[in-house]
Coordinates of C-alpha atoms in Angstrom, one line a residue:
M1 CA 0.4 0.0 0.1
K2 CA 1.2 3.4 -0.9
S3 CA 2.0 6.0 1.6
F4 CA -0.9 8.6 2.4
T5 CA -1.5 11.6 4.2
Y6 CA -5.0 12.1 6.6
E7 CA -7.8 13.9 8.5
K8 CA -11.0 13.9 9.5
A9 CA -13.3 15.8 8.1
N10 CA -15.9 18.4 10.3
S11 CA -17.8 20.0 7.7
P12 CA -19.9 18.7 4.8
A13 CA -18.5 21.7 2.7
A14 CA -14.6 21.3 4.4
A15 CA -14.4 18.0 3.1
A16 CA -15.4 19.0 -0.2
S17 CA -12.8 21.3 -0.2
A18 CA -9.9 19.2 0.5
A19 CA -10.3 17.1 -1.4
A20 CA -10.2 19.5 -4.5
N21 CA -7.1 21.0 -2.5
H22 CA -5.7 17.8 -2.4
S23 CA -4.0 16.1 -5.3
N24 CA -5.8 12.5 -5.4
A25 CA -7.4 13.2 -2.4
K26 CA -10.5 9.8 -1.6
F27 CA -13.3 10.2 1.1
I28 CA -12.9 7.4 3.2
A29 CA -16.0 5.7 5.5
G30 CA -16.7 1.7 5.7
G31 CA -13.4 1.3 3.4
T32 CA -15.2 -2.4 2.2
N33 CA -13.9 -1.6 -1.4
L34 CA -11.8 1.1 -1.1
L35 CA -9.1 -0.2 1.3
D36 CA -8.8 -3.8 -0.7
L37 CA -8.1 -1.3 -3.9
M38 CA -5.3 0.5 -2.2
K39 CA -3.6 -2.9 -0.8
L40 CA -3.8 -4.0 -4.3
E41 CA -2.5 -0.5 -5.7
I42 CA -5.4 -0.5 -7.7
E43 CA -6.0 2.9 -6.0
T44 CA -3.5 4.6 -4.6
P45 CA -4.6 8.2 -3.2
A46 CA -2.5 10.4 -1.6
H47 CA -5.2 12.0 0.9
L48 CA -8.0 10.0 2.6
I49 CA -10.5 12.3 3.8
D50 CA -13.0 10.6 6.8
V51 CA -16.6 11.8 6.6
N52 CA -17.9 9.3 9.9
G53 CA -18.2 11.8 11.9
L54 CA -20.4 14.4 9.9
G55 CA -23.9 12.3 11.0
F56 CA -24.6 11.6 8.0
D57 CA -26.1 8.4 9.6
K58 CA -30.2 9.0 9.9
I59 CA -32.7 8.1 7.9
E60 CA -35.2 10.3 8.0
P61 CA -38.9 11.6 6.6
T62 CA -39.6 14.3 4.0
S63 CA -42.0 16.6 3.9
D64 CA -43.7 15.2 0.9
G65 CA -44.5 11.0 2.5
G66 CA -40.8 9.7 1.3
L67 CA -37.5 9.0 3.0
R68 CA -34.0 11.1 3.7
I69 CA -31.7 7.7 4.3
G70 CA -27.6 9.4 4.5
A71 CA -25.3 9.1 3.8
L72 CA -22.9 7.2 6.1
V73 CA -26.0 4.8 7.4
R74 CA -25.3 1.4 6.7
N75 CA -26.4 -1.6 4.8
T76 CA -27.2 -3.0 7.6
T77 CA -29.2 -0.3 9.3
L78 CA -31.0 0.7 6.3
A79 CA -32.1 -3.2 5.3
A80 CA -33.4 -3.7 8.9
D81 CA -35.6 0.0 9.3
A82 CA -38.7 -0.6 9.5
R83 CA -40.3 2.1 7.2
I84 CA -37.6 0.2 4.6
R85 CA -39.2 -3.2 4.3
R86 CA -42.4 -1.5 5.3
D87 CA -42.8 1.1 1.8
Y88 CA -39.7 0.0 0.1
G89 CA -39.0 -3.7 0.5
L90 CA -37.1 -3.9 -2.7
L91 CA -34.5 -1.7 -1.4
S92 CA -34.2 -3.5 1.5
R93 CA -34.2 -7.4 0.2
A94 CA -31.8 -6.1 -2.7
L95 CA -29.4 -4.6 1.0
L96 CA -29.2 -8.5 2.0
A97 CA -29.4 -9.8 -0.6
G98 CA -25.3 -8.1 -1.0
A99 CA -22.4 -8.8 0.2
S100 CA -21.7 -10.7 3.5
G101 CA -23.5 -9.6 7.2
Q102 CA -19.9 -8.0 8.3
L103 CA -19.7 -6.1 4.9
R104 CA -23.7 -4.6 5.1
N105 CA -22.2 -3.7 8.8
R106 CA -19.8 -1.6 7.7
A107 CA -20.6 -0.4 4.4
T108 CA -22.5 2.6 3.7
T109 CA -25.0 4.0 1.1
A110 CA -23.1 6.5 -0.8
G111 CA -19.9 3.9 -0.9
N112 CA -22.6 1.2 -2.2
L113 CA -23.5 3.7 -5.1
L114 CA -20.0 4.8 -5.8
Q115 CA -18.5 1.1 -5.1
R116 CA -15.8 0.0 -8.4
T117 CA -16.2 -2.9 -10.7
R118 CA -15.4 -6.5 -10.1
C119 CA -14.0 -7.3 -13.0
P120 CA -11.2 -9.6 -12.3
Y121 CA -9.2 -8.0 -15.5
F122 CA -9.4 -4.7 -13.2
Y123 CA -8.3 -6.6 -10.0
D124 CA -5.3 -8.1 -12.3
T125 CA -2.4 -4.9 -12.3
N126 CA -1.0 -7.4 -15.1
Q127 CA -3.7 -6.8 -17.7
P128 CA -4.5 -3.6 -19.2
C129 CA -7.6 -2.1 -18.2
N130 CA -8.9 0.9 -19.6
K131 CA -10.5 1.7 -16.1
R132 CA -7.9 1.5 -14.5
K133 CA -5.0 3.4 -16.4
P134 CA -6.5 4.9 -19.1
G135 CA -6.1 4.3 -23.0
S136 CA -4.0 1.2 -22.1
G137 CA -6.7 -1.3 -23.7
C138 CA -9.2 -3.6 -22.3
A139 CA -7.7 -7.0 -21.6
A140 CA -11.6 -8.9 -21.1
I141 CA -12.5 -7.7 -25.0
G142 CA -11.1 -10.8 -26.1
G143 CA -10.8 -13.2 -22.5
V144 CA -13.0 -14.1 -20.4
T145 CA -15.9 -12.6 -21.0
R146 CA -19.3 -14.7 -18.7
Q147 CA -19.3 -12.1 -16.2
H148 CA -19.8 -9.0 -18.0
A149 CA -21.5 -6.6 -19.7
V150 CA -24.1 -7.7 -23.0
I151 CA -25.4 -3.8 -23.4
G152 CA -24.5 0.0 -23.1
A153 CA -21.0 -1.2 -23.2
S154 CA -18.2 0.3 -25.7
E155 CA -14.8 -0.4 -27.2
A156 CA -12.8 1.1 -23.9
C157 CA -15.1 -1.0 -21.6
I158 CA -17.3 -4.0 -20.9
A159 CA -17.5 -3.8 -17.1
T160 CA -20.3 -4.4 -14.6
H161 CA -21.8 -2.1 -12.1
P162 CA -21.6 -4.7 -8.8
S163 CA -24.2 -2.9 -6.6
D164 CA -27.2 -4.2 -5.7
M165 CA -28.7 -1.3 -3.7
A166 CA -27.8 1.0 -6.8
I167 CA -30.5 -1.7 -9.0
A168 CA -33.1 -1.1 -6.3
M169 CA -32.6 2.7 -6.0
R170 CA -32.8 3.1 -9.6
A171 CA -35.9 1.5 -9.7
L172 CA -37.4 3.9 -6.9
D173 CA -36.2 7.1 -8.7
A174 CA -34.1 7.8 -5.8
T175 CA -32.1 11.2 -6.0
V176 CA -28.4 12.1 -4.4
Q177 CA -27.4 15.0 -2.8
T178 CA -24.5 16.8 -3.1
V179 CA -22.4 19.5 -1.6
R180 CA -19.6 20.8 -3.9
P181 CA -16.3 22.7 -2.4
D182 CA -17.2 25.5 -2.8
G183 CA -20.8 25.2 0.0
S184 CA -23.2 24.5 -2.7
T185 CA -25.3 21.9 -3.4
R186 CA -27.5 20.1 -5.5
D187 CA -29.8 16.6 -6.4
I188 CA -28.5 14.6 -9.3
P189 CA -31.3 12.2 -10.4
I190 CA -29.9 8.4 -9.2
A191 CA -30.2 8.0 -13.7
D192 CA -28.1 10.8 -14.2
L193 CA -25.3 9.9 -11.4
H194 CA -23.6 6.5 -13.0
R195 CA -22.0 7.0 -16.6
L196 CA -22.0 4.8 -19.3
P197 CA -18.3 3.6 -20.0
G198 CA -17.6 5.4 -24.2
D199 CA -14.1 6.4 -24.5
T200 CA -13.9 7.4 -20.5
P201 CA -14.7 4.1 -18.7
H202 CA -12.3 6.2 -15.7
I203 CA -15.1 8.3 -15.1
E204 CA -18.0 6.6 -13.4
T205 CA -19.9 9.4 -11.9
T206 CA -21.1 12.8 -13.2
L207 CA -19.8 13.5 -9.5
S208 CA -17.0 16.5 -10.0
S209 CA -14.0 17.4 -8.2
G210 CA -14.1 16.9 -4.7
E211 CA -17.9 16.6 -4.5
L212 CA -19.2 14.8 -1.3
I213 CA -22.4 12.5 -0.8
T214 CA -24.7 14.2 1.8
S215 CA -28.1 11.2 1.2
V216 CA -30.1 10.2 -0.7
T217 CA -34.0 10.9 -0.8
L218 CA -36.9 8.2 -2.0
P219 CA -39.9 9.9 -3.4
K220 CA -43.3 8.5 -1.7
P221 CA -44.2 5.0 -1.9
V222 CA -45.9 3.8 -5.1
G223 CA -47.9 0.7 -2.8
G224 CA -47.4 -2.6 -5.5
T225 CA -45.5 -6.1 -5.0
H226 CA -41.8 -5.6 -3.8
I227 CA -39.2 -8.1 -5.4
Y228 CA -35.1 -8.8 -5.9
R229 CA -34.3 -11.8 -7.7
K230 CA -30.6 -12.3 -8.3
V231 CA -29.1 -15.2 -10.5
R232 CA -25.6 -15.7 -8.9
D233 CA -22.9 -18.7 -8.8
R234 CA -23.3 -19.7 -5.4
A235 CA -26.1 -18.5 -2.7
S236 CA -23.8 -16.0 -0.9
Y237 CA -20.9 -13.1 -1.0
A238 CA -21.6 -13.5 -4.7
F239 CA -22.4 -10.7 -7.1
A240 CA -25.0 -11.1 -10.0
L241 CA -25.3 -12.9 -13.7
V242 CA -28.4 -10.9 -13.4
S243 CA -30.5 -9.5 -11.0
V244 CA -33.8 -8.0 -11.6
G245 CA -35.4 -5.8 -9.6
A246 CA -39.3 -5.6 -9.8
I247 CA -42.4 -3.0 -8.0
V248 CA -46.0 -4.9 -9.6
Q249 CA -48.4 -3.0 -9.1
R250 CA -51.9 -5.2 -8.9
D251 CA -52.9 -3.8 -12.7
G252 CA -49.6 -5.8 -14.1
T253 CA -48.5 -2.1 -14.7
G254 CA -44.7 -1.1 -12.9
R255 CA -40.9 -0.7 -12.8
V256 CA -37.6 -3.2 -13.7
A257 CA -34.4 -2.3 -13.2
V258 CA -31.3 -4.7 -13.8
G259 CA -28.1 -5.7 -12.9
G260 CA -25.4 -7.0 -14.7
V261 CA -25.5 -6.4 -17.5
A262 CA -24.3 -2.9 -17.7
H263 CA -21.7 -0.4 -17.0
K264 CA -24.8 0.9 -14.3
P265 CA -27.9 0.0 -13.5
W266 CA -30.3 -0.4 -16.4
R267 CA -33.6 0.6 -16.5
V268 CA -35.6 1.6 -19.6
E269 CA -38.6 3.5 -18.6
A270 CA -40.1 2.8 -22.0
A271 CA -40.4 -1.3 -21.6
E272 CA -41.9 -1.1 -18.4
A273 CA -45.4 -0.4 -20.3
E274 CA -45.2 -3.7 -22.1
M275 CA -45.3 -5.9 -18.3
P276 CA -48.7 -6.4 -18.9
R277 CA -47.5 -8.2 -22.1
G278 CA -45.1 -10.2 -19.8
A279 CA -41.4 -10.7 -19.9
K280 CA -39.8 -11.6 -23.2
A281 CA -41.9 -7.9 -24.4
V282 CA -40.6 -6.3 -21.8
T283 CA -36.6 -8.1 -22.5
A284 CA -37.1 -7.2 -25.9
R285 CA -37.1 -3.5 -25.3
L286 CA -35.2 -3.6 -21.9
L287 CA -32.5 -5.1 -24.3
E288 CA -32.5 -3.9 -27.5
G289 CA -29.2 -3.2 -29.1
A290 CA -27.4 -5.6 -26.8
R291 CA -24.1 -6.3 -27.7
P292 CA -23.5 -10.0 -26.1
T293 CA -20.5 -12.1 -26.2
K294 CA -20.5 -15.9 -27.1
E295 CA -20.1 -16.5 -23.1
N296 CA -22.5 -14.0 -21.9
A297 CA -25.3 -14.8 -24.7
F298 CA -26.9 -16.6 -22.4
K299 CA -27.7 -13.1 -20.0
L300 CA -30.4 -12.4 -22.5
S301 CA -32.1 -15.5 -21.6
L302 CA -31.0 -14.9 -18.2
V303 CA -33.0 -11.6 -18.1
E304 CA -36.5 -12.4 -19.3
R305 CA -36.2 -15.7 -17.5
T306 CA -35.4 -14.6 -14.0
L307 CA -37.9 -11.5 -15.1
G308 CA -40.9 -13.6 -15.4
A309 CA -40.1 -15.5 -12.1
V310 CA -40.8 -12.0 -11.3
L311 CA -43.6 -11.7 -12.4
T312 CA -45.3 -14.8 -12.2
E313 CA -44.8 -14.1 -7.7
A314 CA -46.3 -11.0 -8.1
K315 CA -49.1 -12.5 -9.4
G316 CA -48.9 -14.9 -6.2

């Protein structure tokens, strides 16, 4: 691990300012992803800013009937919250499908959204990776691609986003609140937070330099049946081959977001109009334009079958 300096932030604006004023600085809270990457020298921050003391550890109601989730709320706390379990069951189920109990006890809301890909070529520093070293190439293209993206990828990167929680947040139309180094704040719809790879896969979000996530807001509950189904190679502590997060209403309408298929949580609102017609119709619109490899083409039918199982479960 490379040497680095460290400080504890005493306010959100001070944390953001410190990040902007130090070259190659990183925020740290739970550290469940960042510390692993630092040990492998994939991440080599020169300065760490500890944000654990900023008080973003509460889940509070909003004036319009939703909930505001602090950026430092631990995944275990969020999944167990009675309001989340009752009104946003999709989120609770997605969180419980991720990682292990020990990691959920440490991992934070903001950190979960910002975790980096688990592409094995990204983690192998002997392999070229545009996400790790821009311009070096992508070893995954032409390599072993079973776990990789089938849609939204580019000639520079075919990695997938690993977060289960982000899939649920996308289906729930969450909004991310941030503070910037100048003290100004902004709201970012979850749909706009993560970027597709294009020619710059190392730029993974729309956050600007030093911008700090302070909370995530869920809108008023929409009701319906909430289901999260994750298909993986083993029953626990594994990332999704395909995951489907759905909210299904009594009339068959609803929302669908999919994981394991793209560089970001994948949702196509136009595809949701097909939900009363069934999984095949939804999948055709949802994955329109997909470009799978021979090794991961099975994901297209796996999405359809998994969504079909979800819709059948929703009907009781």
